[in-house]
Structures are given as structure tokens and as C-alpha cells.
Amino acid sequence: MIFATNFKTNNTRAYTKEYIQTLKEFVLKNDIKDDIFVFPTFTSLDMFELPSNIRVGVQNAYPVQNGSYTGEIGLEQIDEFGLKTILIGHSERRVILKESQELIVEKFNYFKERGFEIIYCIGEPKEIRDEGVDSAMEYLWSEFDGIDIEYEKLIVAYEPIWAIGTGVSAKKEDIDEILSNLRAKIKVPLLYGGSVKSSNIQEIESIKDCDGVLVGSASWKIESFCEIIKNGIKG
Ligand code: 13P
């Protein structure tokens, strides 16, 4: 299983340091070999000494070395911390920050060319899901326009927008249906995200084509992220 935590706009620099240290101790003590990703805020980035299966990444970046892009960071700022992992296409960036597919593709190609591990997010809104699986798939495939789905360092995260931050995950059958449709064309690992927590992780990880989870709110405290990992690996 892959366990990823997206901090979004949460946690301080001081707490992130403590969080990552505790995570590291937990992983070493329990001899956990699963891949674990942490996406902190920009202000909490640092050089972390970690076992190779724990990777820190950025939630976003502008596809440039450096330049005049107020409020953004580029490769120079990521390189300073030796980071090689990035989250691209999260629905909060697509919807709230109005990021276009064109810009998303630009980011994807820029970081792909530089060998980054990319967690690429897709997800449909409720009204599309309500139209049925065909509409949902059409919407989701459109979010792959211009994206190289064969990139060897790609991980895809399916996060239905209506299940994010609601406390109510998508139903197992619904996730199963979407992931198996994706699996028909996509060979890289597939994650599910949307109200994953320690009480539903076992059900989610039992889904045939689910290779892991991308967790928001239930992972912002280290104790609950560890609980998710513990329940997830023993299932
Ligand atoms: P929640 O786990 O809070 O629903 O968020 C999911 C998510 O958006 C992770 O990227």
C-alpha cells in the first residue's frame, strides 16, 4: 500500500518537523516498508533525513526554474531541499485556484522532464457522478488530456470532489467501479482519496485496483496518520 498525506493549508513548520520525526520513528520501529508520502505546506519544507520509503513532496509549484510569479515557488526552491516529488492537478487547485488543464499539463511535463515522482490527481464533481459511471469516466479521462499516463514515476490519485473533506467517503462499489475502469488503461499505481480515515481504510484497501490512499483531514495529526497506516497494512 501507498499512504500519502496532503496537509493542504494546515500545520505549522514546528509541528511538521515533529510530525515527520514521529512518523520516521513509527516506520522504523514497526519495520514498515510501504511507501509513505508527506506533502506539507511550502513554509514547512526542509531537508529531512528519512528512510527511502518516506518521501516529502510539494503540493504545487510553478513550472520554472525561477522568475517573476508572485506567490509561487519554482524548481530552485524545491531543489534547495533535494525534493523530487510533486502533487499535480488536485481538485482544490483546479476548482478554487482555477488551474486549467493546459497549465496542469505544463507543470506535468516540466516536472516529468526533471524526473520527479508525480502524484497526479483527478476527480469528478457530484453532478457528473450522479449522471452515472459513463459520464464520470468521460470527465475523468478529460483530466488526462495531454498527460503521459505511461510515465514510470507516475502515481494517479482518484479523488471524487464530493467525497473530499465531507467525512463521507465514496462507497466501496463506486470506488471499485471507477478504479477498475481506470485500470483498463492505466498501469501505474492508483490511489483513492476522499474522507479516508482509520475506520474505513481496511474497506478501501480491499478494493481490487486500489494501491493506496491520499489522505487529507484525517491525517493532519500524526497519531491519526499512524493509525491509518497501522490499520491499512495489517488488513
Ligand atoms: P480529505 O481526506 O480531507 O477528504 O481530503 C482528501 C484530499 O483532498 C487529499 O488530497
Short mmCIF file of C-alpha atoms and ligand atoms in Angstrom, two decimals:
data_model
loop_
_atom_site.label_atom_id
_atom_site.label_comp_id
_atom_site.label_asym_id
_atom_site.label_seq_id
_atom_site.Cartn_x
_atom_site.Cartn_y
_atom_site.Cartn_z
CA MET A 1 0.00 0.00 0.00
CA ILE A 2 0.94 3.61 -0.55
CA PHE A 3 -0.02 6.07 2.18
CA ALA A 4 0.08 9.77 1.30
CA THR A 5 -0.87 12.74 3.45
CA ASN A 6 -1.76 16.08 1.94
CA PHE A 7 -1.52 18.83 4.56
CA LYS A 8 -3.20 21.38 2.25
CA THR A 9 -3.10 24.68 4.24
CA ASN A 10 -2.60 23.07 7.64
CA ASN A 11 0.08 22.62 10.28
CA THR A 12 2.95 24.88 11.25
CA ARG A 13 6.61 24.47 10.42
CA ALA A 14 7.31 23.45 14.03
CA TYR A 15 4.54 20.85 14.06
CA THR A 16 5.53 19.48 10.65
CA LYS A 17 9.03 18.84 11.97
CA GLU A 18 7.63 16.98 14.95
CA TYR A 19 5.15 15.13 12.71
CA ILE A 20 7.82 13.88 10.33
CA GLN A 21 10.14 12.87 13.16
CA THR A 22 7.36 10.87 14.84
CA LEU A 23 6.41 9.30 11.51
CA LYS A 24 10.00 8.26 10.93
CA GLU A 25 10.26 6.66 14.37
CA PHE A 26 6.94 4.86 13.84
CA VAL A 27 8.04 3.49 10.46
CA LEU A 28 11.44 2.35 11.72
CA LYS A 29 10.09 0.83 14.93
CA ASN A 30 7.44 -1.17 13.07
CA ASP A 31 9.71 -2.02 10.16
CA ILE A 32 7.21 -0.61 7.67
CA LYS A 33 8.29 -0.97 4.05
CA ASP A 34 5.25 0.59 2.38
CA ASP A 35 5.77 3.89 0.55
CA ILE A 36 4.67 6.92 2.54
CA PHE A 37 4.40 10.46 1.16
CA VAL A 38 4.05 13.71 3.09
CA PHE A 39 3.00 16.93 1.34
CA PRO A 40 3.50 19.78 3.83
CA THR A 41 2.98 23.49 3.19
CA PHE A 42 5.77 25.38 1.41
CA THR A 43 6.81 27.11 4.64
CA SER A 44 7.36 23.75 6.32
CA LEU A 45 9.70 22.31 3.68
CA ASP A 46 13.12 21.34 4.90
CA MET A 47 15.89 18.78 4.47
CA PHE A 48 14.54 15.75 6.26
CA GLU A 49 16.71 12.70 6.84
CA LEU A 50 14.36 9.88 6.08
CA PRO A 51 14.35 6.22 5.11
CA SER A 52 13.87 5.86 1.35
CA ASN A 53 10.24 4.76 1.66
CA ILE A 54 9.20 8.05 3.29
CA ARG A 55 9.19 10.89 0.80
CA VAL A 56 8.36 14.56 1.31
CA GLY A 57 6.93 16.41 -1.67
CA VAL A 58 5.46 19.74 -2.70
CA GLN A 59 1.73 20.31 -3.11
CA ASN A 60 2.31 22.57 -6.11
CA ALA A 61 4.97 24.52 -7.97
CA TYR A 62 5.22 26.77 -10.99
CA PRO A 63 6.92 25.12 -13.97
CA VAL A 64 10.00 27.33 -13.97
CA GLN A 65 13.50 27.35 -12.51
CA ASN A 66 12.79 30.80 -11.00
CA GLY A 67 11.29 34.08 -12.18
CA SER A 68 8.51 36.58 -11.52
CA TYR A 69 5.50 34.54 -10.46
CA THR A 70 4.34 36.16 -7.26
CA GLY A 71 3.23 33.69 -4.65
CA GLU A 72 4.61 30.65 -6.43
CA ILE A 73 7.75 28.58 -5.99
CA GLY A 74 9.86 27.07 -8.77
CA LEU A 75 12.45 24.36 -9.18
CA GLU A 76 15.19 26.38 -7.49
CA GLN A 77 13.27 26.47 -4.21
CA ILE A 78 12.40 22.77 -4.39
CA ASP A 79 15.95 21.75 -5.26
CA GLU A 80 17.24 23.53 -2.18
CA PHE A 81 15.67 20.76 -0.12
CA GLY A 82 16.55 17.95 -2.50
CA LEU A 83 12.87 17.11 -3.04
CA LYS A 84 11.80 15.08 -6.09
CA THR A 85 8.09 14.54 -5.53
CA ILE A 86 5.15 16.73 -6.52
CA LEU A 87 1.36 16.67 -6.37
CA ILE A 88 -0.25 17.94 -9.57
CA GLY A 89 -3.89 18.50 -10.54
CA HIS A 90 -5.55 18.47 -7.12
CA SER A 91 -9.22 19.47 -7.42
CA GLU A 92 -8.71 22.33 -4.97
CA ARG A 93 -6.23 23.82 -7.43
CA ARG A 94 -8.42 23.06 -10.42
CA VAL A 95 -11.60 24.46 -8.84
CA ILE A 96 -10.61 27.09 -6.26
CA LEU A 97 -7.41 28.31 -7.93
CA LYS A 98 -8.93 27.92 -11.43
CA GLU A 99 -5.95 25.96 -12.75
CA SER A 100 -6.60 24.96 -16.36
CA GLN A 101 -5.79 21.57 -17.88
CA GLU A 102 -3.30 23.44 -20.07
CA LEU A 103 -1.33 24.74 -17.09
CA ILE A 104 -1.58 21.37 -15.38
CA VAL A 105 -0.06 19.71 -18.46
CA GLU A 106 2.71 22.32 -18.49
CA LYS A 107 3.51 21.51 -14.86
CA PHE A 108 3.33 17.78 -15.52
CA ASN A 109 5.74 17.93 -18.45
CA TYR A 110 8.14 20.26 -16.69
CA PHE A 111 8.48 18.03 -13.64
CA LYS A 112 8.40 14.82 -15.67
CA GLU A 113 11.35 16.06 -17.72
CA ARG A 114 13.20 16.61 -14.46
CA GLY A 115 12.50 13.09 -13.21
CA PHE A 116 10.05 13.98 -10.43
CA GLU A 117 7.75 11.41 -8.95
CA ILE A 118 4.31 12.82 -9.72
CA ILE A 119 1.10 12.14 -7.84
CA TYR A 120 -1.47 13.23 -10.38
CA CYS A 121 -4.98 13.91 -9.06
CA ILE A 122 -8.27 13.56 -10.87
CA GLY A 123 -11.84 13.67 -9.60
CA GLU A 124 -15.35 14.42 -10.76
CA PRO A 125 -17.94 16.75 -9.20
CA LYS A 126 -21.17 15.35 -7.72
CA GLU A 127 -23.45 16.36 -10.58
CA ILE A 128 -21.29 14.41 -13.02
CA ARG A 129 -21.16 11.33 -10.81
CA ASP A 130 -24.94 11.48 -10.47
CA GLU A 131 -25.25 11.11 -14.24
CA GLY A 132 -23.67 7.67 -13.97
CA VAL A 133 -20.36 5.95 -14.45
CA ASP A 134 -20.04 6.74 -18.16
CA SER A 135 -20.25 10.48 -17.53
CA ALA A 136 -17.86 10.18 -14.63
CA MET A 137 -15.33 8.30 -16.77
CA GLU A 138 -15.63 10.77 -19.63
CA TYR A 139 -14.94 13.60 -17.19
CA LEU A 140 -12.02 11.76 -15.60
CA TRP A 141 -10.43 10.85 -18.93
CA SER A 142 -10.62 14.52 -19.94
CA GLU A 143 -8.42 15.28 -16.95
CA PHE A 144 -5.77 13.08 -18.57
CA ASP A 145 -5.71 15.18 -21.75
CA GLY A 146 -2.06 15.89 -22.54
CA ILE A 147 -0.80 13.68 -19.68
CA ASP A 148 1.65 10.83 -20.30
CA ILE A 149 -0.06 8.00 -18.42
CA GLU A 150 2.90 5.76 -19.07
CA TYR A 151 5.37 7.92 -17.18
CA GLU A 152 7.22 5.47 -14.95
CA LYS A 153 7.27 7.79 -11.93
CA LEU A 154 3.55 8.50 -12.07
CA ILE A 155 1.01 7.64 -9.39
CA VAL A 156 -2.64 8.51 -10.06
CA ALA A 157 -4.94 9.61 -7.24
CA TYR A 158 -8.68 9.35 -7.84
CA GLU A 159 -10.38 11.82 -5.51
CA PRO A 160 -14.08 12.39 -6.18
CA ILE A 161 -14.64 16.06 -5.34
CA TRP A 162 -17.85 15.31 -3.46
CA ALA A 163 -16.06 12.97 -1.05
CA ILE A 164 -13.26 15.39 -0.14
CA GLY A 165 -13.45 16.88 3.33
CA THR A 166 -17.03 15.72 3.85
CA GLY A 167 -16.28 12.91 6.28
CA VAL A 168 -18.21 10.60 3.98
CA SER A 169 -16.07 8.54 1.64
CA ALA A 170 -17.37 7.29 -1.70
CA LYS A 171 -18.95 3.85 -1.41
CA LYS A 172 -16.73 0.83 -1.92
CA GLU A 173 -18.64 -0.29 -5.05
CA ASP A 174 -18.36 3.19 -6.58
CA ILE A 175 -14.62 3.42 -5.98
CA ASP A 176 -14.21 -0.12 -7.26
CA GLU A 177 -16.08 0.66 -10.48
CA ILE A 178 -14.07 3.80 -11.23
CA LEU A 179 -10.70 2.28 -10.36
CA SER A 180 -11.29 -0.80 -12.49
CA ASN A 181 -12.25 1.43 -15.43
CA LEU A 182 -9.06 3.42 -14.90
CA ARG A 183 -7.03 0.23 -14.55
CA ALA A 184 -8.06 -0.86 -18.04
CA LYS A 185 -5.77 1.84 -19.45
CA ILE A 186 -3.56 2.90 -16.56
CA LYS A 187 -0.84 0.60 -15.33
CA VAL A 188 0.74 2.85 -12.68
CA PRO A 189 -0.37 2.71 -9.01
CA LEU A 190 -3.88 4.01 -8.33
CA LEU A 191 -4.77 5.75 -5.07
CA TYR A 192 -8.14 6.69 -3.67
CA GLY A 193 -8.70 9.93 -1.74
CA GLY A 194 -11.78 11.46 -0.14
CA SER A 195 -12.59 11.12 3.57
CA VAL A 196 -10.21 8.24 4.16
CA LYS A 197 -9.77 7.58 7.88
CA SER A 198 -8.65 4.80 10.21
CA SER A 199 -12.19 3.37 10.38
CA ASN A 200 -12.59 2.90 6.60
CA ILE A 201 -9.01 2.24 5.46
CA GLN A 202 -9.41 -1.54 5.53
CA GLU A 203 -12.52 -1.46 3.39
CA ILE A 204 -10.82 0.88 0.90
CA GLU A 205 -7.62 -1.10 0.69
CA SER A 206 -9.62 -4.27 -0.01
CA ILE A 207 -10.69 -2.76 -3.36
CA LYS A 208 -9.01 -4.77 -6.09
CA ASP A 209 -7.36 -1.96 -8.05
CA CYS A 210 -6.61 0.30 -5.10
CA ASP A 211 -2.87 0.56 -4.44
CA GLY A 212 -3.08 3.14 -1.70
CA VAL A 213 -4.66 6.29 -0.32
CA LEU A 214 -4.21 10.05 -0.38
CA VAL A 215 -5.50 11.42 2.89
CA GLY A 216 -6.38 14.96 3.95
CA SER A 217 -8.08 15.92 7.20
CA ALA A 218 -7.80 12.57 8.99
CA SER A 219 -4.02 12.63 8.58
CA TRP A 220 -3.15 16.11 9.81
CA LYS A 221 -2.38 14.84 13.31
CA ILE A 222 0.45 12.35 13.35
CA GLU A 223 -1.35 9.97 15.72
CA SER A 224 -4.23 9.55 13.31
CA PHE A 225 -1.99 9.15 10.25
CA CYS A 226 -0.07 6.40 12.09
CA GLU A 227 -3.38 4.76 12.99
CA ILE A 228 -4.40 4.80 9.32
CA ILE A 229 -1.08 3.24 8.31
CA LYS A 230 -1.29 0.63 11.07
CA ASN A 231 -4.84 -0.39 10.12
CA GLY A 232 -4.01 -0.21 6.44
CA ILE A 233 -1.03 -2.50 6.46
CA LYS A 234 -2.47 -5.15 8.69
CA GLY A 235 -5.66 -5.54 6.61
P1 13P B 1 -9.96 14.53 2.93
O1 13P B 1 -9.24 13.29 3.37
O2 13P B 1 -9.98 15.61 3.96
O3 13P B 1 -11.32 14.20 2.38
O4 13P B 1 -9.12 15.15 1.70
C1 13P B 1 -8.75 14.34 0.66
C2 13P B 1 -7.83 15.07 -0.21
O5 13P B 1 -8.20 16.02 -0.88
C3 13P B 1 -6.42 14.65 -0.23
O6 13P B 1 -5.71 15.25 -1.26
#
